[in-house]
Coordinates of C-alpha atoms and ligand atoms in Angstrom, one line a residue:
M1 CA -0.4 -0.2 0.1
T2 CA 1.0 3.5 -0.6
V3 CA 0.1 6.7 1.2
F4 CA -2.9 8.7 -1.1
T5 CA -1.5 10.9 -3.1
R6 CA -3.3 13.5 -4.6
R7 CA -2.6 11.5 -8.1
T8 CA -3.6 8.1 -6.2
L9 CA -6.9 9.7 -5.0
L10 CA -7.5 10.8 -8.5
K11 CA -7.2 7.3 -10.1
T12 CA -9.1 5.9 -6.8
A13 CA -12.0 8.4 -8.0
A14 CA -12.1 7.6 -11.6
A15 CA -11.4 4.0 -10.4
A16 CA -15.0 4.1 -8.4
G17 CA -16.8 5.5 -11.3
V18 CA -16.5 9.0 -10.0
A19 CA -17.2 11.1 -13.6
G20 CA -18.4 14.0 -14.7
V21 CA -20.9 15.2 -16.6
G22 CA -22.8 18.0 -18.7
A23 CA -21.5 21.0 -16.2
S24 CA -24.4 23.5 -17.9
T25 CA -27.5 22.6 -16.0
I26 CA -25.8 22.7 -12.9
G27 CA -23.8 26.5 -14.0
R28 CA -27.3 27.3 -14.6
L29 CA -28.5 26.1 -11.1
A30 CA -26.4 27.8 -8.7
G31 CA -25.9 30.8 -11.1
F32 CA -22.1 30.5 -11.7
A33 CA -20.2 32.1 -14.4
A34 CA -17.8 29.1 -14.8
V35 CA -18.5 25.8 -13.0
P36 CA -16.7 22.8 -12.9
D37 CA -17.4 19.2 -14.3
P38 CA -19.7 18.3 -11.2
V39 CA -18.4 15.2 -9.6
V40 CA -21.1 12.4 -9.9
L41 CA -21.6 10.3 -6.7
K42 CA -23.9 7.4 -7.4
T43 CA -25.1 5.5 -4.5
T44 CA -24.7 2.3 -5.3
S45 CA -25.8 -1.8 -3.0
I46 CA -22.3 -3.3 -3.3
Q47 CA -20.8 -6.2 -1.6
A48 CA -17.6 -5.7 0.0
Q49 CA -15.0 -7.6 1.8
L50 CA -15.2 -6.2 5.6
M51 CA -13.8 -8.9 7.6
D52 CA -12.4 -13.1 7.3
G53 CA -15.1 -14.8 6.0
A54 CA -18.0 -14.3 3.3
P55 CA -18.6 -10.3 1.9
T56 CA -20.9 -8.5 3.3
K57 CA -24.3 -7.7 1.2
N58 CA -26.1 -4.6 1.3
V59 CA -22.9 -2.6 1.4
L60 CA -24.0 0.8 0.5
T61 CA -21.3 4.0 -1.4
Y62 CA -21.3 6.4 -3.7
G63 CA -20.0 5.1 -6.9
E64 CA -19.4 0.8 -7.7
A65 CA -16.8 -0.4 -5.7
G66 CA -15.0 0.1 -2.5
P67 CA -15.4 3.5 0.2
P68 CA -17.2 6.5 -1.4
P69 CA -14.2 8.4 -2.6
V70 CA -12.4 11.2 -0.9
V71 CA -13.4 14.0 -2.4
R72 CA -11.6 17.1 -3.5
M73 CA -12.4 20.5 -3.3
R74 CA -10.3 23.9 -3.7
K75 CA -10.5 26.9 -1.3
G76 CA -13.0 30.0 -2.7
E77 CA -13.1 27.8 -6.1
P78 CA -16.6 26.7 -7.2
F79 CA -17.4 23.2 -7.0
A80 CA -20.2 20.9 -8.4
A81 CA -21.6 17.7 -7.8
R82 CA -24.9 15.8 -9.0
L83 CA -25.9 12.9 -6.9
V84 CA -27.6 10.4 -8.2
N85 CA -30.2 7.5 -6.2
G86 CA -29.4 4.5 -7.2
I87 CA -30.3 2.7 -4.0
D88 CA -34.5 1.9 -3.0
D89 CA -34.7 4.5 -0.4
P90 CA -34.7 8.4 -0.4
T91 CA -31.6 10.0 -0.2
T92 CA -29.8 13.4 0.4
I93 CA -25.9 14.7 0.9
H94 CA -24.9 17.1 3.4
W95 CA -21.2 18.5 3.5
H96 CA -20.3 18.3 6.7
G97 CA -18.8 21.1 8.3
I98 CA -18.6 23.2 5.1
R99 CA -20.0 26.7 4.8
V100 CA -22.5 26.6 2.2
P101 CA -25.8 27.7 1.6
N102 CA -28.5 27.0 2.7
K103 CA -30.1 25.5 -0.2
M104 CA -27.2 22.8 -0.5
D105 CA -27.1 21.7 3.0
G106 CA -28.8 18.4 2.3
V107 CA -31.6 18.5 5.2
P108 CA -34.6 16.8 3.9
F109 CA -38.0 19.5 4.2
L110 CA -35.9 21.9 5.8
V111 CA -33.8 22.7 2.7
Q112 CA -34.4 20.5 -0.2
P113 CA -36.8 17.6 -1.2
Y114 CA -36.3 13.8 -0.9
V115 CA -33.9 12.4 -4.2
Y116 CA -35.9 9.4 -4.9
Q117 CA -34.1 6.1 -6.6
G118 CA -33.4 7.0 -10.3
D119 CA -34.0 10.8 -9.4
H120 CA -30.6 13.1 -9.4
F121 CA -30.1 16.5 -7.1
D122 CA -27.5 19.0 -8.8
Y123 CA -25.3 20.5 -5.7
A124 CA -23.0 23.6 -6.3
F125 CA -21.2 25.9 -4.4
T126 CA -17.8 27.5 -3.0
P127 CA -15.9 26.2 0.1
P128 CA -15.2 29.1 1.9
D129 CA -12.9 26.8 4.2
A130 CA -9.9 24.8 3.8
G131 CA -9.7 22.2 5.9
T132 CA -11.0 18.0 6.4
F133 CA -14.6 17.7 5.7
W134 CA -17.0 14.9 5.2
Y135 CA -20.1 14.2 3.2
H136 CA -22.9 11.8 3.9
P137 CA -26.7 11.5 3.8
H138 CA -29.6 13.3 5.7
C139 CA -31.6 11.0 5.2
N140 CA -32.3 7.6 7.1
T141 CA -29.1 7.9 8.5
L142 CA -28.8 5.3 10.9
E143 CA -29.4 3.0 8.2
Q144 CA -27.8 4.1 4.9
M145 CA -24.5 6.0 7.3
G146 CA -24.6 2.6 9.0
H147 CA -24.1 0.4 5.6
G148 CA -20.9 2.5 4.5
L149 CA -22.6 6.3 3.2
T150 CA -19.7 7.9 4.8
G151 CA -17.0 9.8 2.6
V152 CA -14.5 12.0 3.5
I153 CA -13.9 15.6 1.9
V154 CA -10.7 17.4 1.6
V155 CA -10.8 21.4 0.9
E156 CA -7.2 22.3 -0.4
H157 CA -5.5 25.6 0.3
P158 CA -3.4 26.7 -2.0
N159 CA -0.9 28.5 0.6
D160 CA -0.6 25.1 2.7
P161 CA 2.4 24.0 4.3
Q162 CA 4.1 21.6 2.5
C163 CA 4.2 18.0 3.7
D164 CA 5.8 15.2 2.2
S165 CA 3.2 12.8 1.8
E166 CA -0.6 12.8 3.2
A167 CA -2.8 10.5 4.3
V168 CA -6.5 10.4 4.8
I169 CA -8.5 8.0 7.2
N170 CA -12.0 7.6 7.3
L171 CA -13.2 5.8 10.8
R172 CA -15.7 4.0 11.0
D173 CA -17.3 0.3 12.2
W174 CA -20.0 -1.7 11.0
R175 CA -22.9 -4.0 13.2
L176 CA -21.7 -7.4 11.5
G177 CA -22.8 -10.8 12.7
D178 CA -20.5 -13.9 12.8
D179 CA -21.4 -14.4 9.2
G180 CA -20.5 -10.9 8.0
Q181 CA -23.7 -9.9 7.2
F182 CA -25.8 -6.5 8.7
I183 CA -27.2 -7.5 12.1
E184 CA -29.6 -5.2 13.9
P185 CA -28.7 -1.6 13.7
F186 CA -29.4 -0.5 17.5
R187 CA -30.7 -1.8 20.6
P188 CA -33.5 1.1 22.5
R189 CA -31.6 0.3 25.9
D190 CA -28.1 1.4 23.8
A191 CA -30.2 4.1 22.3
A192 CA -31.6 6.0 25.5
R193 CA -27.7 5.5 26.7
A194 CA -24.1 6.3 24.7
G195 CA -25.3 4.4 21.1
T196 CA -25.1 0.8 19.9
Y197 CA -21.6 0.3 19.4
G198 CA -20.7 -1.6 16.0
T199 CA -18.5 -5.4 16.1
V200 CA -16.4 -4.5 13.0
R201 CA -14.0 -1.7 13.3
T202 CA -12.2 -0.4 10.4
A203 CA -10.1 2.0 8.7
N204 CA -10.9 2.9 4.9
W205 CA -13.2 0.0 5.1
L206 CA -10.0 -2.0 6.0
D207 CA -8.6 -3.8 9.4
Q208 CA -5.5 -1.7 10.4
P209 CA -3.8 -0.8 7.2
Q210 CA -0.9 0.2 6.6
Y211 CA 0.7 2.8 4.2
D212 CA 3.9 3.6 3.0
A213 CA 5.7 6.9 3.8
P214 CA 9.2 8.5 3.8
A215 CA 11.3 8.3 6.3
G216 CA 11.9 11.3 8.4
G217 CA 9.6 13.1 6.3
L218 CA 6.6 15.1 7.2
V219 CA 3.0 13.6 6.8
R220 CA -0.4 15.6 7.1
L221 CA -2.5 12.3 8.3
R222 CA -6.1 13.7 8.2
A223 CA -8.8 11.4 9.7
A224 CA -12.1 11.6 9.6
I225 CA -14.4 10.1 12.7
T226 CA -17.4 9.2 10.4
D227 CA -18.9 6.3 12.7
V228 CA -22.5 7.0 13.9
T229 CA -21.8 5.8 17.4
R230 CA -18.1 5.8 18.4
I231 CA -16.5 8.4 21.2
Y232 CA -12.0 7.9 20.2
A233 CA -9.3 8.7 22.6
F234 CA -6.0 9.2 19.7
R235 CA -2.9 8.8 20.4
V236 CA 0.5 8.1 17.8
D237 CA 3.0 5.6 18.9
G238 CA 6.3 5.5 17.2
A239 CA 7.2 9.1 15.6
E240 CA 6.6 12.6 17.3
A241 CA 2.9 14.0 15.9
A242 CA 1.5 17.3 16.1
V243 CA -2.6 18.3 16.4
I244 CA -2.4 21.0 13.4
A245 CA -5.9 21.1 12.8
L246 CA -9.3 20.1 14.4
D247 CA -12.6 19.6 12.4
G248 CA -11.8 21.9 9.3
N249 CA -10.0 24.4 11.1
P250 CA -6.0 25.5 12.4
V251 CA -5.6 24.6 16.1
P252 CA -4.5 28.1 17.6
Q253 CA -1.4 26.2 19.8
R254 CA -0.5 23.0 18.0
F255 CA 0.0 19.8 20.8
A256 CA 0.6 16.1 21.1
P257 CA -2.4 13.8 20.7
D258 CA -2.2 12.6 23.8
A259 CA -6.1 10.6 24.2
L260 CA -7.4 13.2 22.5
Q261 CA -10.7 13.1 22.6
L262 CA -12.8 13.4 19.7
G263 CA -17.0 12.4 18.9
P264 CA -18.7 11.0 15.6
G265 CA -18.6 13.6 12.9
Q266 CA -15.0 15.2 14.1
R267 CA -12.0 15.4 12.2
L268 CA -8.5 14.8 13.3
E269 CA -5.3 16.9 11.3
L270 CA -2.2 15.8 12.4
A271 CA 1.5 16.3 11.5
I272 CA 3.9 13.1 12.0
R273 CA 7.5 13.5 11.3
M274 CA 8.5 9.2 10.4
P275 CA 11.0 7.9 11.9
D276 CA 15.0 7.5 10.2
D277 CA 14.8 4.0 10.3
E278 CA 13.7 2.1 6.8
G279 CA 10.8 -0.1 8.4
A280 CA 10.0 1.5 11.6
I281 CA 6.1 1.7 11.9
V282 CA 4.1 4.6 13.2
S283 CA 0.6 3.6 15.1
L284 CA -2.7 5.3 15.2
R285 CA -4.1 4.3 18.2
D286 CA -7.6 4.4 19.8
V287 CA -7.4 4.5 23.5
R288 CA -10.2 5.4 24.7
G289 CA -11.4 2.6 27.8
T290 CA -9.2 0.5 28.7
K291 CA -8.3 -1.3 25.3
S292 CA -5.8 0.0 23.1
K293 CA -6.7 -0.2 19.3
V294 CA -4.7 0.3 16.8
L295 CA -6.3 1.7 14.0
A296 CA -3.6 1.8 11.0
T297 CA -0.2 2.6 10.4
L298 CA 2.8 4.0 8.3
R299 CA 5.8 2.7 7.4
A300 CA 8.9 4.5 7.0
V301 CA 11.2 4.2 3.1
G302 CA 13.7 5.0 1.9
K303 CA 16.2 7.3 3.0
S304 CA 15.8 9.8 5.4
L305 CA 14.2 13.0 4.6
K306 CA 15.6 14.0 7.9
R307 CA 12.7 17.0 8.3
D308 CA 11.8 18.7 11.6
L309 CA 8.1 18.9 12.8
R310 CA 8.6 22.5 13.7
D311 CA 9.5 23.8 9.7
L312 CA 6.3 22.8 9.2
G313 CA 4.5 26.4 8.7
P314 CA 1.4 27.7 10.1
L315 CA -2.1 26.8 8.2
E316 CA -3.8 29.9 7.2
A317 CA -6.8 30.6 9.5
N318 CA -10.0 30.0 7.6
P319 CA -12.5 33.4 6.8
V320 CA -15.0 33.0 10.2
A321 CA -16.5 36.4 11.6
E322 CA -15.3 37.6 14.5
V323 CA -17.8 37.4 17.6
D324 CA -18.0 40.7 18.8
L325 CA -18.6 39.2 22.3
A326 CA -19.9 42.6 24.1
G327 CA -22.7 43.0 21.8
A328 CA -23.5 38.8 21.8
K329 CA -27.1 38.4 22.6
R330 CA -27.6 34.5 24.3
I331 CA -29.0 31.4 23.3
P332 CA -29.6 28.9 26.2
L333 CA -29.5 25.0 25.4
A334 CA -29.7 22.2 27.4
L335 CA -29.6 18.7 26.6
S336 CA -31.5 16.3 28.5
A337 CA -33.4 12.7 28.5
T338 CA -37.0 13.1 28.0
A339 CA -39.8 10.7 29.4
E340 CA -42.3 12.2 26.2
N341 CA -43.1 9.7 23.2
V342 CA -43.1 12.3 19.6
S343 CA -41.3 10.3 17.5
A344 CA -42.9 10.9 13.7
N345 CA -43.2 8.4 11.1
S346 CA -41.0 9.9 8.7
I347 CA -40.0 8.9 5.2
C348 CA -36.2 9.4 6.6
G349 CA -36.4 6.7 9.0
S350 CA -37.8 7.3 12.6
L351 CA -36.4 4.8 15.0
G352 CA -39.9 4.7 16.6
Y353 CA -38.6 6.2 20.5
S354 CA -38.2 9.6 21.6
F355 CA -35.2 9.3 24.6
W356 CA -33.6 13.2 24.2
A357 CA -34.7 16.4 24.5
I358 CA -32.8 19.8 23.3
N359 CA -34.7 22.6 25.5
K360 CA -37.0 20.2 26.7
V361 CA -38.4 19.9 23.3
P362 CA -37.7 16.2 21.6
W363 CA -37.7 16.5 17.7
P364 CA -40.3 14.5 16.0
G365 CA -37.8 13.6 13.5
D366 CA -38.1 14.8 9.8
T367 CA -41.7 16.0 9.1
P368 CA -43.4 18.4 6.6
D369 CA -44.4 20.1 9.7
P370 CA -41.4 20.5 12.5
T371 CA -41.4 21.7 15.7
A372 CA -39.9 25.3 16.2
P373 CA -36.9 26.8 15.9
L374 CA -34.5 27.1 19.1
A375 CA -34.0 30.2 18.2
E376 CA -34.4 33.2 15.6
L377 CA -31.8 34.8 14.7
K378 CA -30.8 38.2 13.3
L379 CA -28.5 37.7 10.3
G380 CA -24.9 39.8 11.3
Q381 CA -25.8 39.4 14.8
S382 CA -23.4 37.9 17.1
Y383 CA -24.5 34.8 19.8
I384 CA -23.3 33.0 22.8
I385 CA -24.8 29.7 22.5
D386 CA -24.7 28.3 26.2
M387 CA -24.9 24.9 26.2
E388 CA -25.5 22.2 29.2
N389 CA -25.2 18.4 29.0
L390 CA -27.7 17.4 31.6
T391 CA -27.5 13.5 31.0
P392 CA -24.7 11.4 32.0
H393 CA -23.5 11.0 28.6
S394 CA -20.8 12.6 26.4
H395 CA -22.5 13.9 23.2
P396 CA -20.7 15.6 19.9
I397 CA -23.3 18.3 19.2
H398 CA -22.9 19.4 15.6
L399 CA -24.4 22.6 14.0
H400 CA -24.9 23.0 10.2
G401 CA -23.7 26.1 8.2
M402 CA -22.2 28.2 10.5
S403 CA -18.9 27.8 12.7
F404 CA -18.4 28.5 15.7
K405 CA -15.8 29.4 18.8
V406 CA -15.3 27.8 21.9
L407 CA -15.1 29.9 24.5
S408 CA -15.0 28.5 27.9
S409 CA -16.1 25.5 29.7
S410 CA -16.9 24.5 33.2
T411 CA -14.7 21.8 33.4
R412 CA -12.0 21.9 31.5
Q413 CA -9.4 24.1 30.0
V414 CA -10.7 24.8 26.8
Q415 CA -8.7 26.3 23.5
P416 CA -10.3 28.8 21.3
L417 CA -11.2 26.5 18.7
I418 CA -13.1 27.3 15.5
S419 CA -15.9 24.3 15.0
D420 CA -18.8 22.7 13.5
T421 CA -19.0 20.2 16.4
Y422 CA -18.2 19.9 20.0
L423 CA -18.4 16.9 21.7
I424 CA -19.4 17.8 25.3
Q425 CA -19.6 15.9 28.7
P426 CA -21.3 15.0 31.2
D427 CA -22.5 17.6 33.2
E428 CA -19.9 20.0 31.7
K429 CA -21.7 23.5 30.5
V430 CA -20.0 25.5 27.1
Q431 CA -19.7 28.8 25.4
M432 CA -20.2 28.8 21.9
G433 CA -19.7 32.6 20.0
L434 CA -21.1 32.8 16.3
V435 CA -22.0 35.3 13.8
A436 CA -25.2 34.6 12.6
D437 CA -24.0 35.4 8.5
N438 CA -25.7 32.9 6.9
P439 CA -29.0 32.6 6.1
G440 CA -31.5 29.6 6.0
D441 CA -32.7 27.0 8.8
W442 CA -29.8 25.5 10.1
L443 CA -29.9 21.7 11.8
L444 CA -28.0 21.4 14.9
H445 CA -27.9 17.6 16.5
C446 CA -26.2 15.2 18.3
H447 CA -23.9 13.0 15.4
I448 CA -24.7 10.0 17.8
I449 CA -26.9 9.2 15.4
E450 CA -29.6 7.2 17.7
H451 CA -29.3 10.3 19.9
Q452 CA -30.3 12.6 16.7
K453 CA -32.9 10.0 15.7
T454 CA -34.6 9.9 18.4
G455 CA -35.2 13.3 19.7
M456 CA -31.3 15.6 20.3
T457 CA -32.4 17.5 17.2
S458 CA -32.9 21.3 16.4
Y459 CA -32.8 23.9 14.3
L460 CA -31.3 27.5 14.5
R461 CA -33.1 30.1 12.0
V462 CA -31.0 32.9 10.0
V463 CA -33.0 35.6 9.4
Ligands
C2O1 CU1 -22.8 15.4 9.8 CU2 -26.6 16.9 10.9 O1 -24.9 16.1 10.0
CU2 CU1 -25.7 12.5 21.9

């Protein structure tokens, strides 16, 4: 195996059936003067080898075979994609973490119609930020994401500092039985707790894949947690490593990933300095809980490039508006359990239970008549979300359409990270500042999909 370079990724994308279609319609829709050829992302049901033994049937992907392709974009340059639905279930695509116009956000009812089998939908937008993001459906998500529809997005920046290689790693589990076939996607009693874990763990759909990287060189490792449930605690063994970005934004201060906890939806970017000796192994591990698990390894090859981690220049900050703290209005947001059952019979999949609520309101599921927004925000105004976790579980809370800045926490020292997903711990209170600069209805939900689908969802309206 080789480390993914841009060229091999493009080849992989071509092999996976990602081809161009005519740009004209999409261009008209998006109002661009010049649009690129759209990337075609076609949902398909395939068989895949996810563990020893029989291949798994009814695995879902974008393309024809293997994992969904890594989609490459360039900051500030128009991007277009055509979702073609080849599966017998309505679907959409959400571009997680990318600040897109509301109509491109992929949430059924709130912003766009379902895409039925045989139909297509054209997405077009210009990514304003560089970094690591990901894409997934926003319909029947426990099933569609659980069966494979989660892919990584890399938004490149022309001024990105030069590394000697890059590795892109899609981290996720699968709920398979001993025969390699899908088992029930969740257990209600677990949905009411931390969520139902997968039984088979993979990186790029493989068990502990190994990639080659130049000895003594610098690797930019981009990992996305696209699993529906699992929270990770990252560590790197065998090399010096520094966290350079989280959730698509450079960190104000680099630090070693010493059991760094990240939840579903979050992305980790590391700079790793490979060992000098040919054949030396570096491992990316999950050390959450009692067992340490190797996720993927890098193998040093060739003569040492003798690089230094400190040589890597800074990443440019993304153009996220600065919060006016003095003039900010407050939005209280409390996460809790609920005893009320409101689950609607929704086409995008209801799990049939309500276990969770935001500000005491359990979300009923995707319906043409959703509950009122959590808050109505004035375009251009600054806000501070006061988020409080009244449950004994951690929740990766994700906001669509806008980035927030982490201001303070009641339980820990926090860096002023810019993000779209915050992993709130039990009994934690956190302040997050944002400028309401993107008009529309923006979903806000826990990214443990069972929590999302059993009530822990709401939305902000920016007008
Ligand atoms: Cu990753 Cu509502 O999304
Ligand atoms: Cu949750």
